[in-house]
CSV table of C-alpha atoms in Angstrom, one decimal:
chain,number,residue,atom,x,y,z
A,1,UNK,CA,-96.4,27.2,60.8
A,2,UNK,CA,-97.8,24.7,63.3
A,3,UNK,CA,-101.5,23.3,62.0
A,4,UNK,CA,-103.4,23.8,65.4
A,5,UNK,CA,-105.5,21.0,64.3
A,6,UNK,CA,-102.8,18.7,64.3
A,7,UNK,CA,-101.5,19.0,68.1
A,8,UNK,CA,-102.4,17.0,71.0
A,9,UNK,CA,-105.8,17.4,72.7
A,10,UNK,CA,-104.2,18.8,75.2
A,11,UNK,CA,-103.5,21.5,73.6
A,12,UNK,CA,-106.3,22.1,71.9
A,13,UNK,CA,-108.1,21.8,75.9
A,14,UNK,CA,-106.0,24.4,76.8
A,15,UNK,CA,-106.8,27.5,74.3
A,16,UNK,CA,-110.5,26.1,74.5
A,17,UNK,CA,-110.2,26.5,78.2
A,18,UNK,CA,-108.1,29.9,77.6
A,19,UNK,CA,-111.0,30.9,75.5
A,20,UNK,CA,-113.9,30.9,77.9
A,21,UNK,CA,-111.2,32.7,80.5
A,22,UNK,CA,-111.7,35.3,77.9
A,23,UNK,CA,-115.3,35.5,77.9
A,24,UNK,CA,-115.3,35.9,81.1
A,25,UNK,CA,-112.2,37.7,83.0
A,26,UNK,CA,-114.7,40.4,83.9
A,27,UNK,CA,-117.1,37.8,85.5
A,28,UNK,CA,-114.1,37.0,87.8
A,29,UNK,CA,-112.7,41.1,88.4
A,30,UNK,CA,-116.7,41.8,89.5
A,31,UNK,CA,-117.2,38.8,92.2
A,32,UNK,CA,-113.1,39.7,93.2
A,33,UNK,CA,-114.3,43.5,93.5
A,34,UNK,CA,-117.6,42.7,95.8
A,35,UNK,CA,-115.8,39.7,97.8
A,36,UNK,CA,-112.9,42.8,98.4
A,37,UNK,CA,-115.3,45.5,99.3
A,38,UNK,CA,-117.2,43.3,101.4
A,39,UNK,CA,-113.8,41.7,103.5
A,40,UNK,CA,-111.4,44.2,102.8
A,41,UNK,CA,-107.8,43.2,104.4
A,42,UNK,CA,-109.7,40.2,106.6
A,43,UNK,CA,-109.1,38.3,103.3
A,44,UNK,CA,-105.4,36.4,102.9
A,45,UNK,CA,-105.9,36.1,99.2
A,46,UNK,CA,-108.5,37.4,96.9
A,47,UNK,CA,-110.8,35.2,94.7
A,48,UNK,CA,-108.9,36.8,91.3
A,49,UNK,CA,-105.7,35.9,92.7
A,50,UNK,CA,-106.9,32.5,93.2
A,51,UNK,CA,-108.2,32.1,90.2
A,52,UNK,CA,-105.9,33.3,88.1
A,53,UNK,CA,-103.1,31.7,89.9
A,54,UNK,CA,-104.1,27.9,89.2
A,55,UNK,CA,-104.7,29.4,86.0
A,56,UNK,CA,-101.1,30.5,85.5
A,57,UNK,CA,-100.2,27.0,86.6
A,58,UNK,CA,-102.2,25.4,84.3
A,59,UNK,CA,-100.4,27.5,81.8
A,60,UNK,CA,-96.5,27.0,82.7
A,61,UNK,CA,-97.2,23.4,82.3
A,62,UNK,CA,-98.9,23.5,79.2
A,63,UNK,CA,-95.5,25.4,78.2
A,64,UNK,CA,-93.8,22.6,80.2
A,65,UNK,CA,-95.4,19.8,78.2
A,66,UNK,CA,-94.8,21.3,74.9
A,67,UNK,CA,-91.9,22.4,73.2
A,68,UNK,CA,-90.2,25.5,73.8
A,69,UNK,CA,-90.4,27.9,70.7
A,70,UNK,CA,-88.8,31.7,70.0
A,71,UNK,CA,-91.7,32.9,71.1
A,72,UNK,CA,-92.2,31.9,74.6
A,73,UNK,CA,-88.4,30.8,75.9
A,74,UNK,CA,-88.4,34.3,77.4
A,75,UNK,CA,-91.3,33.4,80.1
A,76,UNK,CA,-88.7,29.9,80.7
A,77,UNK,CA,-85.9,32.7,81.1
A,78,UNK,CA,-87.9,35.1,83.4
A,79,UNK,CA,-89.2,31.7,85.2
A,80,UNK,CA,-85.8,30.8,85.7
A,81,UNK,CA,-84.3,34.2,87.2
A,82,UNK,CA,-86.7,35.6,89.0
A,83,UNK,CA,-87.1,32.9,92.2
A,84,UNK,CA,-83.0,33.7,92.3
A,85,UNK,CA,-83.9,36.9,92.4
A,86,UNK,CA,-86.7,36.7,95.0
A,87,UNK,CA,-84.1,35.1,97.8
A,88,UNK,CA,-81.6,37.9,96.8
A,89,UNK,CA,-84.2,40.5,97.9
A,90,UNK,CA,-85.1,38.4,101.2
A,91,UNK,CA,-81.5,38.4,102.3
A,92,UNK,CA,-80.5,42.7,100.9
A,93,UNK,CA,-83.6,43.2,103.0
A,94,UNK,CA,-83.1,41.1,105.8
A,95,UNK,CA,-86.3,39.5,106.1
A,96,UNK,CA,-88.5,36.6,104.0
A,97,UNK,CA,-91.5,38.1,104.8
A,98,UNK,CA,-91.7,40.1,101.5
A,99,UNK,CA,-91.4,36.3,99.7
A,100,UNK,CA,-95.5,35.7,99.3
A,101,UNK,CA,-95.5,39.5,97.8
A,102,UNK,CA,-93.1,39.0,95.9
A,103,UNK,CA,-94.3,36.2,94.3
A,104,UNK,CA,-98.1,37.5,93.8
A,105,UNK,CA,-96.7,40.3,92.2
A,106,UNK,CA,-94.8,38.2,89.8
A,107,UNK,CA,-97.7,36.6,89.0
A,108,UNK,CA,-99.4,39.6,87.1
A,109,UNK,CA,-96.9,40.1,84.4
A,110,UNK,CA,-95.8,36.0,84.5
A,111,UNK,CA,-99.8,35.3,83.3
A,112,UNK,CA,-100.2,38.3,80.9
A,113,UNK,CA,-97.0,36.7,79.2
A,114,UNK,CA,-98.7,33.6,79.1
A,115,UNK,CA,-102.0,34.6,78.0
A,116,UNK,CA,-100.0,36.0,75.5
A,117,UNK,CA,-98.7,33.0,74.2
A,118,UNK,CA,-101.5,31.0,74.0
A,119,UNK,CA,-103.3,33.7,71.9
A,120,UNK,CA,-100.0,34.3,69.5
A,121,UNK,CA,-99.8,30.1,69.1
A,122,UNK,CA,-103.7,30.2,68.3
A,123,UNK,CA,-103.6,33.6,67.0
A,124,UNK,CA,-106.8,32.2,63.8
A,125,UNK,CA,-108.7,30.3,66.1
A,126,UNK,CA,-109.0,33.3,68.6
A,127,UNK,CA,-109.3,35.9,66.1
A,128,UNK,CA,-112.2,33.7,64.9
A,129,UNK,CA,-114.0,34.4,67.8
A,130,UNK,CA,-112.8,38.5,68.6
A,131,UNK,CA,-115.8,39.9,67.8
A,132,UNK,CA,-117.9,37.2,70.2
A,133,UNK,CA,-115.6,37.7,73.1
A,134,UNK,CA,-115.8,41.6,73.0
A,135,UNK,CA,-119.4,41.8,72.5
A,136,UNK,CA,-120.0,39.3,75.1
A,137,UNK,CA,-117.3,41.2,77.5
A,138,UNK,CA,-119.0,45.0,76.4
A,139,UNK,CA,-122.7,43.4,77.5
A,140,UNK,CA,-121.4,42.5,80.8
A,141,UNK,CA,-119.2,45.7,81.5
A,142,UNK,CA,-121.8,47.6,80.7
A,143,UNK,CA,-124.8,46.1,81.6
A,144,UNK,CA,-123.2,45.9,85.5
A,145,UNK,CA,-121.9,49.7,85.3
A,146,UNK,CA,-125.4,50.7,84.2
A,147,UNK,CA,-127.4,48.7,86.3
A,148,UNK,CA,-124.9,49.4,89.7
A,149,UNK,CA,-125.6,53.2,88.9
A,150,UNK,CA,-129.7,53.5,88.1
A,151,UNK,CA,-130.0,50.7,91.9
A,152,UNK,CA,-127.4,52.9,93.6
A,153,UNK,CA,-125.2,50.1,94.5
A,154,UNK,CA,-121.8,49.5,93.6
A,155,UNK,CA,-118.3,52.0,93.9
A,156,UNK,CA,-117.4,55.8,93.5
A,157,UNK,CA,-114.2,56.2,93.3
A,158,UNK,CA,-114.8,60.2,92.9
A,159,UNK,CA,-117.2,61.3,95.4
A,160,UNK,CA,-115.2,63.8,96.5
A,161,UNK,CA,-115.5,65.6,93.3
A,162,UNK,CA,-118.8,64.0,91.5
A,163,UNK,CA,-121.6,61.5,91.1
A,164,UNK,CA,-120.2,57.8,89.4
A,165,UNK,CA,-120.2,54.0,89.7
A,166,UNK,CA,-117.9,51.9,88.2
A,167,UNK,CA,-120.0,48.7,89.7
A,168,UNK,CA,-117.6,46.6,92.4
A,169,UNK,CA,-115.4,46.3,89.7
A,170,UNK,CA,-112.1,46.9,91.8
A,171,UNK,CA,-109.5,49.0,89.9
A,172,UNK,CA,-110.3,52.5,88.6
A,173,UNK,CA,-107.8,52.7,86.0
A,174,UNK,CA,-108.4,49.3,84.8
A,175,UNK,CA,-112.1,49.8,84.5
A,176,UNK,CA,-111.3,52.8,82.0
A,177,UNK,CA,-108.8,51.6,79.6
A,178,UNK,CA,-111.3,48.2,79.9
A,179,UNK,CA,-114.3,50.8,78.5
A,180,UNK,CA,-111.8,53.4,76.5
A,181,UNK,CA,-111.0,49.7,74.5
A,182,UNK,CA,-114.6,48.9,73.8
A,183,UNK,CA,-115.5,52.5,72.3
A,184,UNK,CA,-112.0,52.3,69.5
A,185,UNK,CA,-113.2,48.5,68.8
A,186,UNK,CA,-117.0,49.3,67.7
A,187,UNK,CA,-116.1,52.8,66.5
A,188,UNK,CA,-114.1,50.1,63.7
A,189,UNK,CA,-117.2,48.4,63.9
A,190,UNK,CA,-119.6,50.6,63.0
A,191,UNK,CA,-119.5,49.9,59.2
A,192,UNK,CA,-120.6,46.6,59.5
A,193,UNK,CA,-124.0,47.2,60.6
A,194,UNK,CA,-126.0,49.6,62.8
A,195,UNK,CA,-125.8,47.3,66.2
A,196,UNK,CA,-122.1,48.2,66.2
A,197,UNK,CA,-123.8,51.7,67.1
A,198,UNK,CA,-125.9,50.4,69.6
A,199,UNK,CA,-122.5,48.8,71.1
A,200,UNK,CA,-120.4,52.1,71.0
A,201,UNK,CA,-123.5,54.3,72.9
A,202,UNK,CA,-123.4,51.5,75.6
A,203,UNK,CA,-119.6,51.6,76.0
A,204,UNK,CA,-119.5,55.4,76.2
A,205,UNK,CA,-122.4,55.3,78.7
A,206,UNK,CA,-120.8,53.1,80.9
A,207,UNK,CA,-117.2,55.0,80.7
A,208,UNK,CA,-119.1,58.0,81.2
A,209,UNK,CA,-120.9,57.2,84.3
A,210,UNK,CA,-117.6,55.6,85.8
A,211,UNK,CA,-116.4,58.3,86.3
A,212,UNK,CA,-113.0,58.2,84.5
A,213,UNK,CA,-112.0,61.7,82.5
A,214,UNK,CA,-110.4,59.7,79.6
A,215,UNK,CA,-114.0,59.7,78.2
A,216,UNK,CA,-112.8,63.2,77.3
A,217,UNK,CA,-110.3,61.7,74.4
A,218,UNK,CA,-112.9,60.0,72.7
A,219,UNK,CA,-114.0,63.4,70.6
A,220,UNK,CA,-110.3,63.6,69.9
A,221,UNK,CA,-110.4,59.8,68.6
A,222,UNK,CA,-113.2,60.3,67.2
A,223,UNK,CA,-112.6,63.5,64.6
A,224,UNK,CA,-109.3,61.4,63.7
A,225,UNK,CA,-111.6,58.3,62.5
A,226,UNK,CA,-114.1,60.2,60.9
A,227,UNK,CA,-110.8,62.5,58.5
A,228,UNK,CA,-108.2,59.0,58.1
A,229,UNK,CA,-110.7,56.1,58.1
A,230,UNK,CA,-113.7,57.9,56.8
A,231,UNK,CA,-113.0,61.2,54.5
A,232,UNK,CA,-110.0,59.9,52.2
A,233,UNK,CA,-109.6,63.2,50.6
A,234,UNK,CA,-106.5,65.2,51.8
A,235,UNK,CA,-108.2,68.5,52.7
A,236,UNK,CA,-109.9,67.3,55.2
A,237,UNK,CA,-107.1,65.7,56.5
A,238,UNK,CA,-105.1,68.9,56.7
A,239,UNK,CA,-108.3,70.6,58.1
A,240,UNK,CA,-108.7,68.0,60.8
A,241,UNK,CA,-105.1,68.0,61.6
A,242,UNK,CA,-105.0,71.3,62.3
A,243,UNK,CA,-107.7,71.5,64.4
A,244,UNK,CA,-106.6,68.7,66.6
A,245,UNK,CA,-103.5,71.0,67.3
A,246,UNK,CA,-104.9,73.9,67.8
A,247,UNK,CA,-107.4,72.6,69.9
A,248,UNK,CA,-104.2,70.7,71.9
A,249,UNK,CA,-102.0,74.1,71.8
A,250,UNK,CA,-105.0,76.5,72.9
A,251,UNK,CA,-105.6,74.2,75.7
A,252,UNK,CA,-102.4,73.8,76.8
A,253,UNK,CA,-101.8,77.9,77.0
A,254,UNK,CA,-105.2,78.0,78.7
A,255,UNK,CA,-106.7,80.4,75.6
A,256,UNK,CA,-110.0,77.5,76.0
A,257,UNK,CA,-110.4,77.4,79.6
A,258,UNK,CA,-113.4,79.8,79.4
A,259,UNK,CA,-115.2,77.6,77.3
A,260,UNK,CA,-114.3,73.9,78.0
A,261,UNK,CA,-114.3,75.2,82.0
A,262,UNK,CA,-117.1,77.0,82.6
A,263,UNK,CA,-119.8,76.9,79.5
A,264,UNK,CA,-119.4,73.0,78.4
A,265,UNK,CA,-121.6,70.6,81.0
A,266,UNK,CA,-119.4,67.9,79.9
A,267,UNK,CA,-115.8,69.4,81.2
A,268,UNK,CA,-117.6,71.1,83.8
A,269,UNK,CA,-118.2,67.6,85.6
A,270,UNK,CA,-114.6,67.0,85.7
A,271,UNK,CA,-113.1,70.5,86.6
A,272,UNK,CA,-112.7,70.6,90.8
A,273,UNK,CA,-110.9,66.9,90.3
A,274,UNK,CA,-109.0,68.3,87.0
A,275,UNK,CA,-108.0,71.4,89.0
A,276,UNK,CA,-107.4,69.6,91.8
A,277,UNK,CA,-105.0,66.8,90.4
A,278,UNK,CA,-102.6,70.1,88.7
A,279,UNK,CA,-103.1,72.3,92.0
A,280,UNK,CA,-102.5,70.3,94.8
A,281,UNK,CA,-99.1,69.3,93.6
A,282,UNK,CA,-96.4,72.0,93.8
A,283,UNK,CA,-92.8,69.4,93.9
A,284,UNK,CA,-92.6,70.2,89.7
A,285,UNK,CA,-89.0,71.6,90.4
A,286,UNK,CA,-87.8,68.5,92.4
A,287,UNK,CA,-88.2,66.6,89.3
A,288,UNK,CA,-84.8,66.7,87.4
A,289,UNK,CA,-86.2,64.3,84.7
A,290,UNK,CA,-87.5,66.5,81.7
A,291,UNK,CA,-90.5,63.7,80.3
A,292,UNK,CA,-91.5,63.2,84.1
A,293,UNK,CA,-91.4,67.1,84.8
A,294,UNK,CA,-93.6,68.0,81.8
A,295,UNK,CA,-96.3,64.9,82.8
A,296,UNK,CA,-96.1,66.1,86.8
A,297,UNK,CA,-98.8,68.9,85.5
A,298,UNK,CA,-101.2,66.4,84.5
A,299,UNK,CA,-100.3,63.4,87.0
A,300,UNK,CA,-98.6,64.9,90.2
A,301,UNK,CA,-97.5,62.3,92.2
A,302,UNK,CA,-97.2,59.7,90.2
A,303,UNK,CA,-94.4,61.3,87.8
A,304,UNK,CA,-93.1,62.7,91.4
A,305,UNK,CA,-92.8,58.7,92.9
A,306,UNK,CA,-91.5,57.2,89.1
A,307,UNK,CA,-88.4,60.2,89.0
A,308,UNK,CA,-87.9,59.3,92.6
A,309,UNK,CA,-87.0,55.7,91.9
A,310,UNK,CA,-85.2,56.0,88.8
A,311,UNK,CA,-83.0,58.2,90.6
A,312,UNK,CA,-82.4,55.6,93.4
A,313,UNK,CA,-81.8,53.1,90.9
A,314,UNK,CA,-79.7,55.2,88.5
A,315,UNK,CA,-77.6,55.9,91.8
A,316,UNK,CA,-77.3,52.3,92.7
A,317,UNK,CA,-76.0,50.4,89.6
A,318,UNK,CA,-75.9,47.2,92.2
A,319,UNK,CA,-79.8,47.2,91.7
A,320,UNK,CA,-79.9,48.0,87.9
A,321,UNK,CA,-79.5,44.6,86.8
A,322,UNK,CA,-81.9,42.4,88.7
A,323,UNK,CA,-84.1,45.4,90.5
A,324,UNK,CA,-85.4,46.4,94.0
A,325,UNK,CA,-88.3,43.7,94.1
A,326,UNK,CA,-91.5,44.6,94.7
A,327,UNK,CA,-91.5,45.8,98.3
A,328,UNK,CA,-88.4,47.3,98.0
A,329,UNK,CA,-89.5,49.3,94.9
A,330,UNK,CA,-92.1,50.7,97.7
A,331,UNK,CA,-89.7,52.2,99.3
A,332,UNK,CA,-87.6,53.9,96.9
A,333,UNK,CA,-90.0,55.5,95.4
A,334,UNK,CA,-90.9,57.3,98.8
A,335,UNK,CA,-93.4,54.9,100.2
A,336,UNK,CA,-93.1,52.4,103.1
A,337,UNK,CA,-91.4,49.0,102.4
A,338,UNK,CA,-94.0,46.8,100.9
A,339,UNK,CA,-96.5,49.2,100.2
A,340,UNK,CA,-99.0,48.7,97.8
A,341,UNK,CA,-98.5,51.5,95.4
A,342,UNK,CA,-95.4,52.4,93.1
A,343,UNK,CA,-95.1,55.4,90.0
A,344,UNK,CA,-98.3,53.3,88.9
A,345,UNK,CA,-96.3,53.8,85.0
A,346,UNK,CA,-96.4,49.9,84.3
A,347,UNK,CA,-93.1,50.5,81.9
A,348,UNK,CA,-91.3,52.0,84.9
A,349,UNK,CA,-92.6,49.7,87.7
A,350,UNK,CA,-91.5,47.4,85.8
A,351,UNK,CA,-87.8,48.5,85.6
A,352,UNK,CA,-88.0,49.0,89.3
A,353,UNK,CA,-89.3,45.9,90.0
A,354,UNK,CA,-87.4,43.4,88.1
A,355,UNK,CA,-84.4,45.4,86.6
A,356,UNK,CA,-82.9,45.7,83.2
A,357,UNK,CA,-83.0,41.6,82.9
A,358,UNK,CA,-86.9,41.3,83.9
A,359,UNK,CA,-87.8,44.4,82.0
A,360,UNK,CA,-86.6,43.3,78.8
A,361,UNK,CA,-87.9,39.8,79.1
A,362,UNK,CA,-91.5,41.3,79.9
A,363,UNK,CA,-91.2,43.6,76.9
A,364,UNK,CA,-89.8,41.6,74.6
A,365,UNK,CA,-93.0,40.3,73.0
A,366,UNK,CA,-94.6,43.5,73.3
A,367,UNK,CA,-91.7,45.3,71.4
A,368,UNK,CA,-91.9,43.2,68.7
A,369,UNK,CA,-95.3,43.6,67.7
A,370,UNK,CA,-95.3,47.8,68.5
A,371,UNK,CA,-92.1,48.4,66.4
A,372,UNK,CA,-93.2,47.0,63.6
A,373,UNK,CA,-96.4,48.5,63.1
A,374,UNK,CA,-95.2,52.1,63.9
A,375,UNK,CA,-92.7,51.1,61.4
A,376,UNK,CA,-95.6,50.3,58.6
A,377,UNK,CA,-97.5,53.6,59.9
A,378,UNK,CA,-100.7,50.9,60.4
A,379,UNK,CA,-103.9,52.1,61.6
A,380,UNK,CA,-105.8,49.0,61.8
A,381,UNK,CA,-108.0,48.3,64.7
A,382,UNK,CA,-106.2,46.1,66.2
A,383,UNK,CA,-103.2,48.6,65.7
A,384,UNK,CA,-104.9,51.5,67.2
A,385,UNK,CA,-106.2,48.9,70.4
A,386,UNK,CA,-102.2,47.9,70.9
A,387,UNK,CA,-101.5,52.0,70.9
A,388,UNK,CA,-103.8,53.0,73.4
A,389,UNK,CA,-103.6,50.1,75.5
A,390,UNK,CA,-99.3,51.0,75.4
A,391,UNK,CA,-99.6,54.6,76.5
A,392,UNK,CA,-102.1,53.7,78.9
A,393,UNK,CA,-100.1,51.4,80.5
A,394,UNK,CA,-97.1,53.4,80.3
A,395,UNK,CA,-98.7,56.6,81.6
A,396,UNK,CA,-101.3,55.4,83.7
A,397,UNK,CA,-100.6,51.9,84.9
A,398,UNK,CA,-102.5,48.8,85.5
A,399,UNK,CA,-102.6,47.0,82.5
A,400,UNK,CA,-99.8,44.2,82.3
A,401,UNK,CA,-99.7,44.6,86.3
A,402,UNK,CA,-103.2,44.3,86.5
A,403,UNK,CA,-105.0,40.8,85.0
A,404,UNK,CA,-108.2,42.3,84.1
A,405,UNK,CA,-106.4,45.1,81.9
A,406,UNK,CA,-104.1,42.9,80.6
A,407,UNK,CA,-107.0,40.6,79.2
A,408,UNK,CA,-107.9,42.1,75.9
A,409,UNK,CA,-103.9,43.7,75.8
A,410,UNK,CA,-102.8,40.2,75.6
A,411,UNK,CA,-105.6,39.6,73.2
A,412,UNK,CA,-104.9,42.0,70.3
A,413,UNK,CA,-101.5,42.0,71.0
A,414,UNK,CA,-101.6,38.1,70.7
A,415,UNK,CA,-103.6,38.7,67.3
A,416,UNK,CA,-100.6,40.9,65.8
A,417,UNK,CA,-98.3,39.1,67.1
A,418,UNK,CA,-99.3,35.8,65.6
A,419,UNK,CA,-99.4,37.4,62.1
A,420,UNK,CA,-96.3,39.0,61.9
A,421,UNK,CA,-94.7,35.9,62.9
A,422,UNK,CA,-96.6,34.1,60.2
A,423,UNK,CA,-95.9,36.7,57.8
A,424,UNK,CA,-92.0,36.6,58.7
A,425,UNK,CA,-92.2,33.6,58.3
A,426,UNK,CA,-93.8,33.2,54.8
A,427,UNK,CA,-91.4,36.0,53.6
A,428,UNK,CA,-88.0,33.7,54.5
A,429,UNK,CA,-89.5,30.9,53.2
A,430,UNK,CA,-90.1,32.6,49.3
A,431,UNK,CA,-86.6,34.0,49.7
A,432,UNK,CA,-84.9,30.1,50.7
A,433,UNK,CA,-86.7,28.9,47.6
A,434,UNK,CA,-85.0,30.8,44.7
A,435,UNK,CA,-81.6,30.4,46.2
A,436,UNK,CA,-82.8,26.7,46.2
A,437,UNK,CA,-83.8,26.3,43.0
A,438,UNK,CA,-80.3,28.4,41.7
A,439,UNK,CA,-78.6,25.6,43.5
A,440,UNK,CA,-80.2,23.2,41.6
């Protein structure tokens, strides 16, 4: 393993200088969210995609002027294909105007990739700090939600169906799994001292008031903790189990609807935009994809858009390999060319955007870590961050397409990543030496 202490200053500049990034992507999302609601569309590009574009330069040379190890000569690959790509999709479509699109949206995944990298090559020196960087990150997010919602100011993303604030911080979806994060990590927390309590009430406060309905998992999370991390004895695991799914299969068949619905204050906030999102959508036959058929109940159009795309793709093996681009991928999945929207399922957009080549580059380090701990059944806090923050992504969207999201993916994923590499390494060395040593 490479001694961090022992490479250039450069190096060690750039993971210092990746560090405060850390400490302070929200700082950025918050001025990019007022400078956006304040300019709207007058703006050619936004103050986060200026930021975080010398950043990704900064970045690719730092890759540049090091060596290229297994862990990042997939970001040289994808670096490599993708501007090839790009003028492929300027002369299918006829026109170079997509080009600065194209290349924005490549951006997003390009510098969660290498955020990525930094954190897996420094994985000890930023896990040194984790518990700094989310406390520091939870005061802000919080502290801006709160205060945004008791002065009035800020966003409401729901007013249509109730009272919220989510500050000017930009995306909704990003500002949940950004809050839904903070609430697993000091949940973990909360045995090592009573301010880890404190912590957990402000995250849940702030989710709460933004609005988002994934604040409704966190009983769900939090009945698991209490039976698997808390409780050891098997009883109460069984108990708990059971209740979990007979909670899930009551709801599902409607038997609860008269009590989470109508009696409980907490669900009754969320019904009209609950009932809304499963009502308004009625296309759940026009879906010929089984997994996308099943979501459309919960997500309507956004399993409607994702199983119109794969279907364009599927039917145009031409595209598979290399993808529609990103304003193509608009269009095929029933939106105008170039819009601004896709399935908003990050694993799919993906797929759409960049094919079966970008996909898997993209993935790659993400796989590696996921597999493995699935495959060792770990329930870690780091593990449990890398799960949520997956499905999220996957069913939701904007996490590795969206930089603040992808922040504290990057971060624990980075974390695991670095010691399973270490680890891996470790275990071939002790099995070289007694073949060594028979030699001998």
């Amino acid at each position: 393993m490479v001694n961090t202490f022992d490479q250039p200053a450069w190096k060690i500049k750039i993971r210092q200088i990746v560090l405060v990034y850390l400490y302070g992507f929200l700082i950025i999302d918050l001025i990019n969210g007022i400078l956006l609601n304040s300019f709207g569309g007058e703006m050619p590009i936004s103050f986060g995609q200026l930021v975080r574009g010398i950043f990704t330069i900064l970045l690719l040379f730092d890759i540049i002027a090091s060596r290229i190890l297994n862990n990042n000569k997939h970001i040289i690959y994808l670096l490599f294909i993708t501007p090839v790509t790009m003028i492929l999709y300027c002369f299918r479509d006829g026109t170079f105007k997509a080009l600065p699109l194209e290349l924005v949206a490549l951006i997003k995944p390009l510098f969660f990739l290498l955020l990525l990298n930094q954190v897996v090559q420094n994985f000890k020196y930023f896990n040194k700090h984790l518990n700094k960087i989310i406390i520091a990150n939870l005061l802000f997010y919080s502290g801006t939600i709160i205060l945004s919602y008791v002065l009035g100011t800020g966003i409401n993303a729901y007013s249509t169906y109730y009272d919220a604030n989510k500050s000017f911080f930009y995306a909704s979806n990003t500002t949940a799994v950004i809050g839904f994060s903070f609430s697993i990590y000091f949940t973990y927390q909360l045995k090592y001292g009573f301010t880890n309590l404190f912590f957990l009430i402000l995250a849940l406060t702030a989710l709460f008031i933004s609005g988002s309905m994934i604040v409704l998992v966190y009983p769900l999370f939090l009945l698991y903790f209490l039976a698997y991390k808390i409780i050891n004895k098997t009883f109460y695991k069984l108990i708990t189990t059971t209740i979990m799914i007979l909670a899930v299969v009551l709801f599902i068949t409607g038997a609860l609807n008269s009590i989470m619905f109508i009696d409980n204050a907490l669900f009754l906030r969320y019904q009209d935009r609950a009932l809304h999102s499963i009502n308004y959508f009625d296309k759940h036959s026009t879906i010929n994809i089984t997994p996308l058929r099943w979501y459309s109940y919960v997500s309507a159009d956004r399993a409607h858009r994702a199983n119109t795309g794969l279907n364009n793709i599927i039917n145009e093996p031409s595209s598979l390999a290399i993808g529609y681009g990103n304003a193509m991928r608009s269009e095929k999945v029933g939106e105008d060319y170039a819009g601004r929207t896709g399935s908003e399922m990050d694993f799919i957009d993906i797929f759409l955007d960049y094919g079966i080549i970008g996909f898997l580059l993209i993935y790659i380090p993400i796989l590696r870590t996921i597999f493995p701990l699935i495959w060792r059944l770990s329930t870690t806090m780091n593990a449990m961050m890398i799960y949520f923050i997956f499905l999220y992504s996957n069913l939701a969207g904007h996490v590795i397409t969206a930089p603040m999201g992808g922040a504290l993916f990057a971060l624990f994923l980075g974390l695991e990543y670095g010691k399973l590499s270490t680890e891996k390494k470790l275990v071939s060395s002790n099995n070289i030496r007694p073949k060594l040593k028979i030699a001998l």
